[in-house]
Structure formats: C-alpha cells, structure tokens
XYZ file of C-alpha atoms in Angstrom:
150
model
C 12.121 94.234 77.390
C 15.848 94.439 78.107
C 15.070 94.983 81.800
C 12.895 91.855 81.865
C 15.606 89.842 80.121
C 18.211 91.069 82.598
C 15.926 90.235 85.527
C 15.385 86.707 84.204
C 19.071 86.282 83.334
C 20.263 87.384 86.786
C 17.640 85.110 88.379
C 18.902 82.180 86.295
C 22.478 82.920 87.350
C 21.402 83.121 90.990
C 19.630 79.782 90.639
C 22.697 78.162 89.076
C 25.138 79.560 91.618
C 22.961 78.630 94.584
C 22.359 75.109 93.249
C 26.083 74.633 92.708
C 27.039 75.811 96.177
C 24.252 73.945 97.990
C 24.156 70.645 96.112
C 27.143 69.942 93.891
C 30.093 67.792 94.893
C 32.676 70.543 94.390
C 31.371 72.432 97.443
C 30.777 69.335 99.596
C 33.950 69.908 101.687
C 32.827 73.462 102.487
C 29.371 72.269 103.518
C 30.854 69.461 105.632
C 33.334 71.800 107.292
C 30.468 74.101 108.252
C 28.586 71.175 109.793
C 26.314 70.110 106.939
C 22.585 70.210 107.552
C 23.126 69.422 111.252
C 24.401 72.896 112.161
C 22.823 76.289 111.660
C 25.616 77.665 109.489
C 25.961 74.434 107.546
C 22.254 74.441 106.798
C 22.492 77.975 105.420
C 24.949 76.764 102.751
C 23.202 73.423 102.170
C 19.838 74.966 101.264
C 19.648 76.247 97.659
C 16.892 78.709 98.580
C 18.981 80.144 101.422
C 22.085 80.462 99.262
C 20.072 82.161 96.522
C 19.439 85.065 98.906
C 23.157 85.655 99.404
C 23.829 85.320 95.693
C 21.015 87.748 94.852
C 22.174 90.236 97.503
C 25.593 90.241 95.811
C 24.535 90.062 92.150
C 21.763 92.665 92.134
C 24.072 95.627 92.839
C 26.884 94.151 90.720
C 24.591 93.885 87.697
C 22.413 96.919 88.429
C 19.263 94.795 88.296
C 17.076 97.017 90.420
C 13.680 95.728 89.310
C 11.721 97.467 92.068
C 11.697 101.218 92.421
C 10.704 102.751 95.734
C 9.412 106.207 96.516
C 11.914 106.922 99.287
C 14.842 109.165 98.410
C 18.470 108.861 99.474
C 20.215 105.883 100.971
C 17.073 104.398 102.611
C 15.460 104.225 99.157
C 18.582 102.647 97.671
C 18.805 100.030 100.418
C 15.105 99.221 100.162
C 15.272 98.981 96.357
C 18.316 96.684 96.641
C 16.651 94.510 99.272
C 13.299 94.173 97.487
C 14.920 93.605 94.084
C 17.113 90.909 95.614
C 14.055 89.201 97.075
C 12.334 89.325 93.680
C 15.375 87.758 92.008
C 15.404 85.074 94.716
C 11.740 84.235 94.155
C 12.187 84.027 90.377
C 15.256 81.831 90.928
C 13.130 79.535 93.106
C 10.613 79.159 90.271
C 13.462 78.406 87.864
C 14.748 75.778 90.300
C 11.333 74.086 90.307
C 11.189 74.136 86.497
C 14.677 72.685 86.206
C 13.818 70.044 88.807
C 10.961 68.863 86.597
C 13.271 68.761 83.574
C 15.979 66.950 85.532
C 13.499 64.526 87.088
C 12.036 63.767 83.667
C 15.524 63.105 82.319
C 16.246 60.938 85.356
C 13.108 58.906 84.714
C 14.151 58.385 81.092
C 17.643 57.275 82.160
C 16.239 54.904 84.795
C 13.810 53.430 82.283
C 16.628 52.901 79.772
C 18.798 51.284 82.435
C 15.943 48.988 83.482
C 15.331 47.957 79.873
C 19.047 47.264 79.378
C 19.129 45.184 82.555
C 16.067 43.216 81.446
C 17.652 42.548 78.038
C 20.865 41.387 79.694
C 18.894 39.115 82.049
C 17.017 37.575 79.116
C 20.270 37.055 77.239
C 21.844 35.320 80.239
C 18.738 33.177 80.782
C 18.719 32.161 77.111
C 22.416 31.307 77.307
C 21.819 29.261 80.473
C 18.903 27.376 78.912
C 20.879 26.668 75.743
C 23.774 25.417 77.837
C 21.569 23.172 79.999
C 19.799 21.734 76.935
C 23.022 20.958 75.082
C 24.913 19.511 78.090
C 22.778 16.390 78.733
C 23.191 15.345 75.115
C 26.972 15.434 75.465
C 27.172 13.996 78.978
C 25.020 10.904 78.314
C 27.116 7.890 77.409
C 26.286 6.340 74.080
C 23.639 3.599 74.334
C 24.982 0.048 74.406
C 24.789 -1.840 71.134
C 21.555 -3.663 70.611
C 21.730 -7.483 70.898
C 21.194 -9.466 67.685
C-alpha cells in the first residue's frame, strides 16, 4: 500500500512540476527564450506531457519509486527498471492532468457563469436607472401649463 501511495504521490508531483514549467507564467521567459512552441526545444518545454518525462526521469531515482521490476541483473536491469518506472509515472501523471483539467474546467465554468450573472444584474440595474431617469426628466423639463382663461 505504501508503494502504491508513493507511486501516486510521485506521479502527482511530476504532474504539478510539468504543468508549472510548461504552462505557468513564472516559466514564460524560459519558454520564450527557447523559442516557444515554434522551435523544437521550445516545444519540449511548452508541452506538459513532454516535461513530465524529464521530471519523472529525475524524480524516480531521487525518490526510489521503482514500480517496475525487471528480470535482468546488473546495470542493464537498473536502467531498464528506471526507464520503465519513469514511463509509468509519466502515464499516471497524464491521467492526473486530465482529471485536474476537468476539475479546473468545471471551476472555470462556474466562475464564468457567476461573472455572466453579475454582468446581467449590472445591466438590468443600469437599464432601470436609465428608465427611471428618462421617466422623471420630462416631468421636470416641461414648462408649467399656462393659466386657464376665466
């Protein structure tokens, strides 16, 4: 159970790190300097899925999250276990990214709906104010009627 939790935790960290590097404003100068999505290198740091590979390749050995055991012995087995475990973490991070997109998109829809309702209320208030002003102005602007002849 602890191994599963660690696998999911490292995958969540990989997802967060890759999203931050690829999409957040703090890394925008780095992405622009590397050419953004128009250059090969810039694309590799502008794509959250691509960045998650690099993050997983670094975090799997740092955290010891070797989720896949291989039969090979020695350094080839270690390298293969590291590589396959990193790919597994990357795939799980991609699923997390999709789940968080749905959560974020749902929250975005709620915020847009609230903003639209606020704008509609403000429009109604301004229309009401305009109508009240136009109704009360003619009464004030009309000169008093002349006195009736006797």
